[in-house]
Coordinates of C-alpha atoms and ligand atoms in Angstrom, one line a residue:
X821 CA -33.7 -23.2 9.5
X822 CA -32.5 -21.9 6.1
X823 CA -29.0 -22.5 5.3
X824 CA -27.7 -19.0 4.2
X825 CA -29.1 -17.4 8.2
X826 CA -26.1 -16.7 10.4
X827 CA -26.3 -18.4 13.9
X828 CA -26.6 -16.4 17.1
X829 CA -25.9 -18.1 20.8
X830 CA -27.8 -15.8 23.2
X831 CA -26.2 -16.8 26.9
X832 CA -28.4 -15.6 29.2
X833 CA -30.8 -16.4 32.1
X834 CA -33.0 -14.1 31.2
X835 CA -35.7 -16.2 27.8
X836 CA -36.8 -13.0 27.1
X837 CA -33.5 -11.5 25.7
X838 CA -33.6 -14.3 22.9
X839 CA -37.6 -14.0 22.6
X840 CA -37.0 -10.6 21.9
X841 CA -34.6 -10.8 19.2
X842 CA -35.9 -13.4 17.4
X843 CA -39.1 -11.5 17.2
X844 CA -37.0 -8.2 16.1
X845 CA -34.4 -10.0 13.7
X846 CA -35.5 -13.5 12.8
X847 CA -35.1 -12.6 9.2
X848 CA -31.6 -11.9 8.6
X849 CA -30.6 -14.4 11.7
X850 CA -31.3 -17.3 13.5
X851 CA -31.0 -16.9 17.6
X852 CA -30.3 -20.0 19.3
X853 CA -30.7 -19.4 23.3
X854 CA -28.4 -21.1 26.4
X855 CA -30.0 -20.4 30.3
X856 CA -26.5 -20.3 31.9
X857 CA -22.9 -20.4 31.2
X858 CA -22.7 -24.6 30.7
X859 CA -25.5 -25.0 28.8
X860 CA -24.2 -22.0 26.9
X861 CA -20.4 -23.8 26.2
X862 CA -21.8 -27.1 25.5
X863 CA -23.7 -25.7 22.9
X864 CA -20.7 -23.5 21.0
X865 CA -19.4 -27.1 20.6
X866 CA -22.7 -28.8 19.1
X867 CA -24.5 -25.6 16.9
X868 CA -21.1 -23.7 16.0
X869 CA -22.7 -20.5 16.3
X870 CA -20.9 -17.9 14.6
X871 CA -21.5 -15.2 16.8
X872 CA -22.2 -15.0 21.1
X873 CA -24.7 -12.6 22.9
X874 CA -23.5 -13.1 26.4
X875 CA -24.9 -11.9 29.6
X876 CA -22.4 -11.0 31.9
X877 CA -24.5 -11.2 35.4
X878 CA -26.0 -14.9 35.5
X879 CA -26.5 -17.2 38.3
X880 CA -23.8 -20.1 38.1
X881 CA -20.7 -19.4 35.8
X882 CA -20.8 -15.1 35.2
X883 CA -20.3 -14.3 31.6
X884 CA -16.6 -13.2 32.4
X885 CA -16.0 -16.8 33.5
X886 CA -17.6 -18.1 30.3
X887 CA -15.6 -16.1 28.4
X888 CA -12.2 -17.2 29.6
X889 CA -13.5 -20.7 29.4
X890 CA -14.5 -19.7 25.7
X891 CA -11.3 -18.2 24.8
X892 CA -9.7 -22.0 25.1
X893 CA -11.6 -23.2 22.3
X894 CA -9.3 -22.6 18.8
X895 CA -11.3 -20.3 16.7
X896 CA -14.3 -19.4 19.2
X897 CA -17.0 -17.5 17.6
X898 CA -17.1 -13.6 18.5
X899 CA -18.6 -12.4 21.6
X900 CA -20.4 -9.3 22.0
X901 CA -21.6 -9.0 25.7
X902 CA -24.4 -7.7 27.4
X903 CA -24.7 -5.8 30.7
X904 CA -27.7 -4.6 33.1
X905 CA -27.2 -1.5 34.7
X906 CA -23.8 -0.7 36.5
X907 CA -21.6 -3.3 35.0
X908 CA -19.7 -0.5 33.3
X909 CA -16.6 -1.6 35.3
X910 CA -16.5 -4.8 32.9
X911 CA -15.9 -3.5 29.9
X912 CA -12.2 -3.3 29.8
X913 CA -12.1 -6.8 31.6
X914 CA -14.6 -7.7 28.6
X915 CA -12.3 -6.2 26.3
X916 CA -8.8 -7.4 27.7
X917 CA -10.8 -10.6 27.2
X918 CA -11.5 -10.4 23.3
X919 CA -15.3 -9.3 23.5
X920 CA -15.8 -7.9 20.2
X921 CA -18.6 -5.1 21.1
X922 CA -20.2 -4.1 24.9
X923 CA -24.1 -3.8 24.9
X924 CA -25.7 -1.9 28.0
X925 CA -29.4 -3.2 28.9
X926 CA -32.0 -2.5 28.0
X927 CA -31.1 -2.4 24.5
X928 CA -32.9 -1.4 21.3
X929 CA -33.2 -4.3 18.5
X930 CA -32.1 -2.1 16.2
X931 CA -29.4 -0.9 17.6
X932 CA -28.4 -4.5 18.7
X933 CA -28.5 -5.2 14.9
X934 CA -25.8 -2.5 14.0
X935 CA -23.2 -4.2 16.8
X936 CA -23.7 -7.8 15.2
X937 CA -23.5 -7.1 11.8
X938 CA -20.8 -4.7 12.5
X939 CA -18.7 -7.4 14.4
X940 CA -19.7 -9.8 11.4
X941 CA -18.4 -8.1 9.0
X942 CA -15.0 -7.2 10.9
X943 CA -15.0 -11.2 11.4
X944 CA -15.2 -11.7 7.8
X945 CA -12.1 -9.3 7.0
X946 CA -10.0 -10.7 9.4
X947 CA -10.4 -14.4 8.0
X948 CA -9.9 -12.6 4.5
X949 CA -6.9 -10.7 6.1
X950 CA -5.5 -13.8 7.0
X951 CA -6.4 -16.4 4.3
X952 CA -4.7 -13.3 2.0
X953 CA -1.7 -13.5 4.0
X954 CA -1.4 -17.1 4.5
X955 CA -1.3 -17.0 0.6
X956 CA 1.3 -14.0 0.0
X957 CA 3.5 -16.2 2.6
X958 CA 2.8 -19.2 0.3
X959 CA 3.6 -17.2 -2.6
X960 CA 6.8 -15.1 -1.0
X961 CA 8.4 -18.5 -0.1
X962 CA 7.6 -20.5 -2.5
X963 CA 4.5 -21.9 -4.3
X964 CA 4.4 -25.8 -4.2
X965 CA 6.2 -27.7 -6.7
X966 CA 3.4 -29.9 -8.5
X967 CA 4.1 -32.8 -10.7
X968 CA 5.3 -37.0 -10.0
X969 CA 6.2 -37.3 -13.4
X970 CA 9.2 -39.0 -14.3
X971 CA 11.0 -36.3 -15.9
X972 CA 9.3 -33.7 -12.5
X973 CA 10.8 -36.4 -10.1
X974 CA 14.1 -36.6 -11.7
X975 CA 14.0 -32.9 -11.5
X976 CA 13.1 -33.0 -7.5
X977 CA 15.9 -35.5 -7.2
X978 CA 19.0 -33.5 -8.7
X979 CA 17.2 -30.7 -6.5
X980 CA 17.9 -32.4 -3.3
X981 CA 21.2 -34.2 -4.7
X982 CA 23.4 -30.4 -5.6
X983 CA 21.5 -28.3 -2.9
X984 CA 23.6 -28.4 -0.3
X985 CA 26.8 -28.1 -2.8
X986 CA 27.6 -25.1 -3.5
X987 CA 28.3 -25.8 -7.5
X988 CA 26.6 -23.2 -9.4
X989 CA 23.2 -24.3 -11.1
X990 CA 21.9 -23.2 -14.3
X991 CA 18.5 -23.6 -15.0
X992 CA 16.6 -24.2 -18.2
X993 CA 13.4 -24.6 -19.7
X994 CA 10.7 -22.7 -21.9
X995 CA 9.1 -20.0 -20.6
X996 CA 6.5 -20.9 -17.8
X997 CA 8.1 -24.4 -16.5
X998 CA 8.7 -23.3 -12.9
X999 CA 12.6 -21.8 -13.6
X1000 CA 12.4 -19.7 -10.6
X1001 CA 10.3 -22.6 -8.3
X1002 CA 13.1 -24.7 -8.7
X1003 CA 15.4 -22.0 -7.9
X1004 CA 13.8 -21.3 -4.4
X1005 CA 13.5 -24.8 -3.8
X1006 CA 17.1 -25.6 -4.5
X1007 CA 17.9 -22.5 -1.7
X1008 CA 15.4 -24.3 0.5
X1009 CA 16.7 -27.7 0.1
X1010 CA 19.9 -26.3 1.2
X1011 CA 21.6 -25.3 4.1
X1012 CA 21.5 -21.2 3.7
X1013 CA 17.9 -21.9 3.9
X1014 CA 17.3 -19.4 6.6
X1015 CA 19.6 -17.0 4.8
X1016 CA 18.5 -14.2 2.1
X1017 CA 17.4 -15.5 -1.4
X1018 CA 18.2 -12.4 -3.6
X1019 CA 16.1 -12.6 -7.1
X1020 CA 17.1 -10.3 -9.5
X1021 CA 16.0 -10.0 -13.4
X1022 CA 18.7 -9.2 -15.6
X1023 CA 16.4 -8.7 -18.1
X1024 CA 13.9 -6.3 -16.2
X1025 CA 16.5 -3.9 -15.5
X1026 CA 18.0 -1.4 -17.2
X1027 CA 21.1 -1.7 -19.2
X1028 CA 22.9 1.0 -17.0
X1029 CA 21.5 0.1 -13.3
X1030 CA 22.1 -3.2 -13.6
X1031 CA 25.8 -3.2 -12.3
X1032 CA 24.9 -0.6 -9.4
X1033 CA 22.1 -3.1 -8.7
X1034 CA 24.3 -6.4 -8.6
X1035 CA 27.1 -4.8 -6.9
X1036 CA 26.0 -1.8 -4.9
X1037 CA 27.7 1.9 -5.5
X1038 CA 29.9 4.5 -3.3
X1039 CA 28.6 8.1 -2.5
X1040 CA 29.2 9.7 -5.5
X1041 CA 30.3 7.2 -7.8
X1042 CA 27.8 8.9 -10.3
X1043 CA 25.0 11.6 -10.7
X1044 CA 22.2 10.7 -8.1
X1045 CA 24.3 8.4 -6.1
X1046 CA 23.7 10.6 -2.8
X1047 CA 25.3 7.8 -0.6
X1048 CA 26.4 4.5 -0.4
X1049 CA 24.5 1.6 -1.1
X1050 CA 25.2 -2.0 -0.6
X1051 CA 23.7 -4.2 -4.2
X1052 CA 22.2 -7.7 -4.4
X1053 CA 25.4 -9.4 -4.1
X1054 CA 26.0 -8.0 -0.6
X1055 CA 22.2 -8.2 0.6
X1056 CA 22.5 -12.4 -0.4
X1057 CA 25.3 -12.8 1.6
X1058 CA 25.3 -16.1 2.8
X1059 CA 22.3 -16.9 1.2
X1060 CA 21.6 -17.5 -2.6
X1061 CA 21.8 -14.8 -5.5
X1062 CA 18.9 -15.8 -8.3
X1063 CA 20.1 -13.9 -11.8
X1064 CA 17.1 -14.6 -13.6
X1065 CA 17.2 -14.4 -17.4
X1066 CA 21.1 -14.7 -17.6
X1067 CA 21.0 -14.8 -21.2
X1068 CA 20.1 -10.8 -21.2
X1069 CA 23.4 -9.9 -19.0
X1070 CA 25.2 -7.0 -21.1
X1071 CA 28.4 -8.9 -22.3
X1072 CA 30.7 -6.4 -20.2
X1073 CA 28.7 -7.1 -16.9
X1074 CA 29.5 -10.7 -17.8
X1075 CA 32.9 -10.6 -17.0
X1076 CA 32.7 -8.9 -13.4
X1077 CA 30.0 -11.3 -12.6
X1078 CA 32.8 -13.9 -13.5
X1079 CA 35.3 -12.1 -11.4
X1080 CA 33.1 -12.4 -8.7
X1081 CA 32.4 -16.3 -9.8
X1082 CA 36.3 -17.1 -9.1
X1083 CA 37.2 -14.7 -6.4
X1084 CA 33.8 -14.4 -4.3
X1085 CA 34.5 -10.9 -4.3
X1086 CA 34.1 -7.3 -6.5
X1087 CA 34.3 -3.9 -6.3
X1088 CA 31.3 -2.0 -5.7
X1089 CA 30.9 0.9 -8.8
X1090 CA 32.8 4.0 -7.6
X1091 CA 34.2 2.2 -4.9
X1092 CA 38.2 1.0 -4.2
X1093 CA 37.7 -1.6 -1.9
X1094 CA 37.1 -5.4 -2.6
X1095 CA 34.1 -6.5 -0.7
X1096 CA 33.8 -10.4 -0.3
X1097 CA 30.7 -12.3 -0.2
X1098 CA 29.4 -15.8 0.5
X1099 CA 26.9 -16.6 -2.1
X1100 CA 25.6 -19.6 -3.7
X1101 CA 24.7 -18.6 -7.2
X1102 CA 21.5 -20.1 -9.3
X1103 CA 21.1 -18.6 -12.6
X1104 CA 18.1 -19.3 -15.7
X1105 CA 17.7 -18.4 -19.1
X1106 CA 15.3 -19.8 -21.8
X1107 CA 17.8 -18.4 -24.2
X1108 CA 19.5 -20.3 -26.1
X1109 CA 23.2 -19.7 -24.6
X1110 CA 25.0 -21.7 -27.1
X1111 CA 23.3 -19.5 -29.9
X1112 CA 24.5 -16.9 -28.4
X1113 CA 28.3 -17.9 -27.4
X1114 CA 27.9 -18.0 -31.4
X1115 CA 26.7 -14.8 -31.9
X1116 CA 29.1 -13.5 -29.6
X1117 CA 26.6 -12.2 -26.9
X1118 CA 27.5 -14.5 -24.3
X1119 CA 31.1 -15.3 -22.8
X1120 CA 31.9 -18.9 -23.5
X1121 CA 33.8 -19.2 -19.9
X1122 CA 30.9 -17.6 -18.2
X1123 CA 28.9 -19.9 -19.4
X1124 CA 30.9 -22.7 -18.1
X1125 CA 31.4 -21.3 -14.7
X1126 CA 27.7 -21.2 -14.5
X1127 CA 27.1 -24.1 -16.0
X1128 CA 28.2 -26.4 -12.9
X1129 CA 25.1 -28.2 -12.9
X1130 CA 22.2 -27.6 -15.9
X1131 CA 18.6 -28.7 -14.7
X1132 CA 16.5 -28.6 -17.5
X1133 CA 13.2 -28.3 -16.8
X1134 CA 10.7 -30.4 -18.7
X1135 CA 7.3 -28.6 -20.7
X1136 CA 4.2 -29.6 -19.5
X1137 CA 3.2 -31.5 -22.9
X1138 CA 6.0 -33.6 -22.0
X1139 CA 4.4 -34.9 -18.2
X1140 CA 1.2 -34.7 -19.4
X1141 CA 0.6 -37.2 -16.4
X1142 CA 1.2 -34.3 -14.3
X1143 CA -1.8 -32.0 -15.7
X1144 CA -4.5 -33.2 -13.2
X1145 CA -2.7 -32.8 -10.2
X1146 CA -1.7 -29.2 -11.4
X1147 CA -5.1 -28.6 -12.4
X1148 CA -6.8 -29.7 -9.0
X1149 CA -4.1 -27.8 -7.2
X1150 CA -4.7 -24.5 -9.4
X1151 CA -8.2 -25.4 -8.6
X1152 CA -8.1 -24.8 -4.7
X1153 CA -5.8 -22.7 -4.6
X1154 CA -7.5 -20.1 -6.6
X1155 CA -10.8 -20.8 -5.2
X1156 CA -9.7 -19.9 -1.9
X1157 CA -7.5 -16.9 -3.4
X1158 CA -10.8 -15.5 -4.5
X1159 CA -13.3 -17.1 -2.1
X1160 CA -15.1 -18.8 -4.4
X1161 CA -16.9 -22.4 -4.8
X1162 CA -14.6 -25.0 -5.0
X1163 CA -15.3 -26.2 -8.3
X1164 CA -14.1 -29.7 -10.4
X1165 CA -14.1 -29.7 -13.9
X1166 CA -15.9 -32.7 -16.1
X1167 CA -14.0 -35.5 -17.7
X1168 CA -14.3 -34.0 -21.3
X1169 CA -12.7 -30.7 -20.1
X1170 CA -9.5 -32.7 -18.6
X1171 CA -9.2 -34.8 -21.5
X1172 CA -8.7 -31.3 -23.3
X1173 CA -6.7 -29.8 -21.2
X1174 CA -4.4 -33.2 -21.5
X1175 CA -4.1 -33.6 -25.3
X1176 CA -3.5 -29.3 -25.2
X1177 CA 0.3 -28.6 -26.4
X1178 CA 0.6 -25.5 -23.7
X1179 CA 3.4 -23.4 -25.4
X1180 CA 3.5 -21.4 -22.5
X1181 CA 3.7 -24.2 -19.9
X1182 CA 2.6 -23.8 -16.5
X1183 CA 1.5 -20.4 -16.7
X1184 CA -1.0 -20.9 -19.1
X1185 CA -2.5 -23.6 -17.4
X1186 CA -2.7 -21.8 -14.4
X1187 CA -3.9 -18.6 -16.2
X1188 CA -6.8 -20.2 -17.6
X1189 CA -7.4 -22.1 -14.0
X1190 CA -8.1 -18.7 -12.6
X1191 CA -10.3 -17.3 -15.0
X1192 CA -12.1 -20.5 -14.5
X1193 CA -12.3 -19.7 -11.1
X1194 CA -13.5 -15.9 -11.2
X1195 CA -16.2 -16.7 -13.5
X1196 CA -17.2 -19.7 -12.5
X1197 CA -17.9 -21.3 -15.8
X1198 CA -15.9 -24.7 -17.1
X1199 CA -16.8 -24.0 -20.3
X1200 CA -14.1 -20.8 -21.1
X1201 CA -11.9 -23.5 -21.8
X1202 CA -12.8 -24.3 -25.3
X1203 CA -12.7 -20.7 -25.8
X1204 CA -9.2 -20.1 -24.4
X1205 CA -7.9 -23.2 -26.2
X1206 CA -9.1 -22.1 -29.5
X1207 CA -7.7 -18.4 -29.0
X1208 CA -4.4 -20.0 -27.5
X1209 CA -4.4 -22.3 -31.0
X1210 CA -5.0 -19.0 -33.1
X1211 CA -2.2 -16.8 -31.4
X1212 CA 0.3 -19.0 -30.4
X1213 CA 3.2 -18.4 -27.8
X1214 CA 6.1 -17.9 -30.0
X1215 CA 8.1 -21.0 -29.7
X1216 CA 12.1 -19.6 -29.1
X1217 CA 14.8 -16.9 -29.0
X1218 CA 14.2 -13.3 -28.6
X1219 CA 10.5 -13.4 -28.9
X1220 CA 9.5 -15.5 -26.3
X1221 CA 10.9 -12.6 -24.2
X1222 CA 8.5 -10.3 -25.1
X1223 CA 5.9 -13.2 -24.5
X1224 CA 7.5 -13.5 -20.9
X1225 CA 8.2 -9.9 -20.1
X1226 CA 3.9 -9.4 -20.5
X1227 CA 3.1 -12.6 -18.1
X1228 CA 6.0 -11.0 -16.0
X1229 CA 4.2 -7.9 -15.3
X1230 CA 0.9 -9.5 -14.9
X1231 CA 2.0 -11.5 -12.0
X1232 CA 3.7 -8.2 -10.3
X1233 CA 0.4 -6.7 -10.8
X1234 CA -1.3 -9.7 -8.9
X1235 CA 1.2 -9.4 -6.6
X1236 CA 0.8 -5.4 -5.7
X1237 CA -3.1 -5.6 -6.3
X1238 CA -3.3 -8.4 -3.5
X1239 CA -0.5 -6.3 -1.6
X1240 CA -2.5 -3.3 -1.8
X1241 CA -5.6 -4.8 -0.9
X1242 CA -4.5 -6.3 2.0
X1243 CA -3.4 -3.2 3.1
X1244 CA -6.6 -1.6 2.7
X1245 CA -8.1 -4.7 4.8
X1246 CA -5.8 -3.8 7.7
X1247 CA -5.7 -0.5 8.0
X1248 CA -9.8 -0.7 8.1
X1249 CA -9.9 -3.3 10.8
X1250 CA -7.0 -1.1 12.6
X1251 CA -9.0 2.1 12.2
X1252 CA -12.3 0.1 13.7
X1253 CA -10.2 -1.4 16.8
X1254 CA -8.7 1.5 18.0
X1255 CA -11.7 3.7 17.8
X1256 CA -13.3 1.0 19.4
X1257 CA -11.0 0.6 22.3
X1258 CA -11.0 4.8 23.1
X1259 CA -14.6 4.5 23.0
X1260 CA -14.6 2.4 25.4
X1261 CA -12.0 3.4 27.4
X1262 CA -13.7 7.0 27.4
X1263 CA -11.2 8.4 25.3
X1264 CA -8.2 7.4 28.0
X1265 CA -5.6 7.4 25.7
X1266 CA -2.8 6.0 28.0
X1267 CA -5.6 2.9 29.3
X1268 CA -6.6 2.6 25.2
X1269 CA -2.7 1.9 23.8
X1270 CA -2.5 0.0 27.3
X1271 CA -5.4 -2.2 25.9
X1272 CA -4.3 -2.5 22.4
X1273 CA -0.4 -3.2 23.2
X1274 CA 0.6 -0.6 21.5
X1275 CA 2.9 2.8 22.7
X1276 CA 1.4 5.8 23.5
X1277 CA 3.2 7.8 20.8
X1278 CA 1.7 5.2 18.3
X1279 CA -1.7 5.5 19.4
X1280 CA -1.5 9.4 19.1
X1281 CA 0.4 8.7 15.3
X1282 CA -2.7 6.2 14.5
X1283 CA -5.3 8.5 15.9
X1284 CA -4.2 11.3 13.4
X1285 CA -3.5 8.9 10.6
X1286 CA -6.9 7.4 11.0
X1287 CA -8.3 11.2 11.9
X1288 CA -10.5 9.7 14.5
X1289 CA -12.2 12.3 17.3
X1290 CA -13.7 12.0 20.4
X1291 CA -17.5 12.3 19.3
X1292 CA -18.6 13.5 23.0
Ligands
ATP1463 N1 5.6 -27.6 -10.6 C1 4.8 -26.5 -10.4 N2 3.8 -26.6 -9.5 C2 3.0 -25.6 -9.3 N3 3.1 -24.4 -9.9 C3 4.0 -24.3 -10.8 C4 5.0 -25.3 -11.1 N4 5.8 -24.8 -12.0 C5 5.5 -23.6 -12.2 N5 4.4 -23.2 -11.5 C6 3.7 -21.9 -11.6 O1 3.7 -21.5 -12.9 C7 4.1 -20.1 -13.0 C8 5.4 -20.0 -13.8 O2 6.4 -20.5 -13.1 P1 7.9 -19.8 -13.1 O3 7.7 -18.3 -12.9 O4 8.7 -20.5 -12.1 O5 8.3 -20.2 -14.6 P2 9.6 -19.7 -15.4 O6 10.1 -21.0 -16.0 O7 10.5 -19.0 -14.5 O8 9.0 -18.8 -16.5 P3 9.7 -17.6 -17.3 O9 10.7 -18.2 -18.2 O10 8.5 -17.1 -18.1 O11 10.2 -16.7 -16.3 C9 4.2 -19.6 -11.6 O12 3.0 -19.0 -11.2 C10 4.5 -20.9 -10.8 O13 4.0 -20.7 -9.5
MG1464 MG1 11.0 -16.9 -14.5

């Protein structure tokens, strides 16, 4: 049989149900046929089919029973079933059951061939739908923390030795050395786990919003302000508060944020009342702070209250050790991102990758992972190592900013592209269930959001939003 043909299971007593669609559609699939329900089980097991044709009159198990038996097996193929004359009453059992599709007999190959690849190609988009969100939950938590270095492991071990303190971390490290992981896993190593963590980029928002940002505003407080709203401080309550790029606080934010560091509590902008919060704070910067306690930019007790505990993060030139696990793990983890072929790159392209200097870290090893991974070619790398060599990262202070700002808008547009695509994904599958289920349900609108578990006011909202009609 050639590899790239999808496998078919016909169950059914009846040889001539197979005959025929092997005769009809033995080029784009390969039909595999069962005589009764057993025979028809045993063989899901032993061919892993990826699609089910199943009769639903048969002598011996009926092809209800089957599928309830099938339904036990984790992952089962889809199942589109098959009915003689007057076995209309089985659908919604059929349906309630998980069939994917009902086909009345006789049918007409071509015909047949629209239900399976339609059911094929809603089976692809839901493992896509789910590998996508698997990854956004990965991603939304936290990505895995790579590395067994010695400097990674000391790293991982003042993680777990201050997480449950509540003695405020600052972390530092060039741009790209996993700053905000080891902020995440410092909240997840710690008790408040299951509590908010609050990110928030000093340096992404404006001047001006920042303090109705951090610590929420009263109806009114200024033009716009059309009621009350609680800020960052307030929604990690109990949790942990992230400020990201400390180092670009405006000086007079500093000092309420160092109010709020010795009191626990603030007063929200426009507002009279002190509101008190439990937060762990866990601040970064790549800035040099004591540059800037010099230049007058940065509060010198701030920076002591914050400075509880430093964690410097190491570069990647310094673990260089740690460059093949990061690379294998960029490896699958994009291929699967972008369902691609696994791939593993050749000795002479590691040992490159392991003498490069990577002035932006992390990031742009994992950048140049991923483009290795969309077009499938090894060999990029000499050309993004010789671009990297002709423009490279600026090394410190103010600069590396604008360096980081650009990577920081890239990943939020990864993050909203996959977001948005995702949404497209489900709102497709959602359109094809639902006008599924009222087909088959006759247009019963009460028996269809029965079905699909949904309320009857929803169905009607879906039914509009998807501006489906009843055809007949
Ligand atoms: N140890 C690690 N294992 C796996 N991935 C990592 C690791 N460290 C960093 N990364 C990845 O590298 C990228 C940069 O990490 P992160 O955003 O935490 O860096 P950063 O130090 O905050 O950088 P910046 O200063 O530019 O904000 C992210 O995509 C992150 O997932
Ligand atoms: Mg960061």
């Amino acid at each position: 049989m050639p590899k790239n043909k999808t496998k078919i299971l016909v169950i059914d007593d009846d040889p001539k149900v197979s005959w025929i669609l092997s005769e009809g559609l033995s080029s784009s699939f390969h039909f595999l046929s069962a005589r009764d329900g057993i025979e028809g089980i045993q063989m899901v097991a032993t061919e892993k089919p990826e699609l089910i044709l199943l009769d639903i009159k048969m002598p011996g198990m009926s092809g209800i029973e089957v599928l309830e038996r099938l339904n036990k097996i984790e992952d089962r193929p889809e199942v589109i079933m098959v009915s003689g004359h007057g076995e209309t009453n089985y659908v919604v059992e059929s349906v309630k059951l998980g069939a994917a599709e009902f086909v009345n007999k006789p049918f007409d190959v071509q015909e047949i061939e629209i239900h399976i690849n339609g059911v094929l190609e809603r089976k692809k988009l839901k493992s896509q739908v789910s590998s996508l969100r698997a990854e956004i939950q990965a991603s939304m938590s936290f990505g895995a923390c790579i590395g067994d270095s010695e400097p990674m492991l000391k790293v991982k071990s003042i993680i777990e030795e201050v997480a449950n303190s509540d003695l405020t971390v600052l972390i530092r490290g060039e741009s790209g050395t996993g700053k905000e992981i080891a902020a995440r896993m410092l909240h997840q190593s710690s008790d408040r786990k299951t509590k908010p963590f609050v990110k928030v980029n000093c340096a992404a928002i404006p001047r001006d919003l920042l303090e109705a940002e951090l610590f929420g505003y009263e109806k009114g407080a200024f033009t716009g302000a059309h009621r009350t709203k609680q800020g960052r401080f307030e929604s990690a309550h109990k949790g942990t508060i992230f400020l990201d790029e400390i180092g670009d606080m405006p000086l007079e934010l500093q000092s309420k944020l160092l109010q709020v560091l010795e009191q626990h509590e603030f007063v929200r902008v426009g507002g009279i009342n002190n509101i008190h919060v439990d937060v762990r704070i866990v601040c970064a910067t790549n800035r040099d702070l004591e540059l800037a306690i010099s230049q007058k930019e940065f509060r010198d007790d701030l920076f002591y209250r914050l400075n509880e505990i430093t964690l410097q993060l190491p570069t990647l030139r310094e673990r260089p050790s740690d460059i093949t696990l990061l690379v294998d793990y960029f490896l699958d983890k994009y291929s699967k991102l972008y369902e691609k072929e696994p791939i593993q790159l050749s000795s002479a392209i590691l040992d490159k990758l392991i003498s490069f200097q990577w002035p932006g870290n992390i990031r742009q090893l994992e950048n140049m992972i991923k483009q290795v991974i969309v077009r499938n070619d090894e060999n990029i790398i000499h050309d993004l190592i010789a671009a990297a060599g002709r423009h490279p990262l600026p090394s410190g202070g103010s600069s590396l900013a604008e360096a980081r700002v650009e990577t920081d808008f890239s990943d939020l547009e990864n993050q909203f592209a996959m977001k948005e695509r995702i949404g497209r994904i489900v709102a497709a599958e959602e359109k094809k269930l639902i006008s599924d289920v009222l087909n088959k349900t006759n247009w019963n609108r009460r028996k269809a959001a029965k079905l699909l578990e949904i309320s009857y006011r929803s169905l009607l909202y879906k039914i509009k939003e998807y501006k489906l009609n009843d055809a007949k």
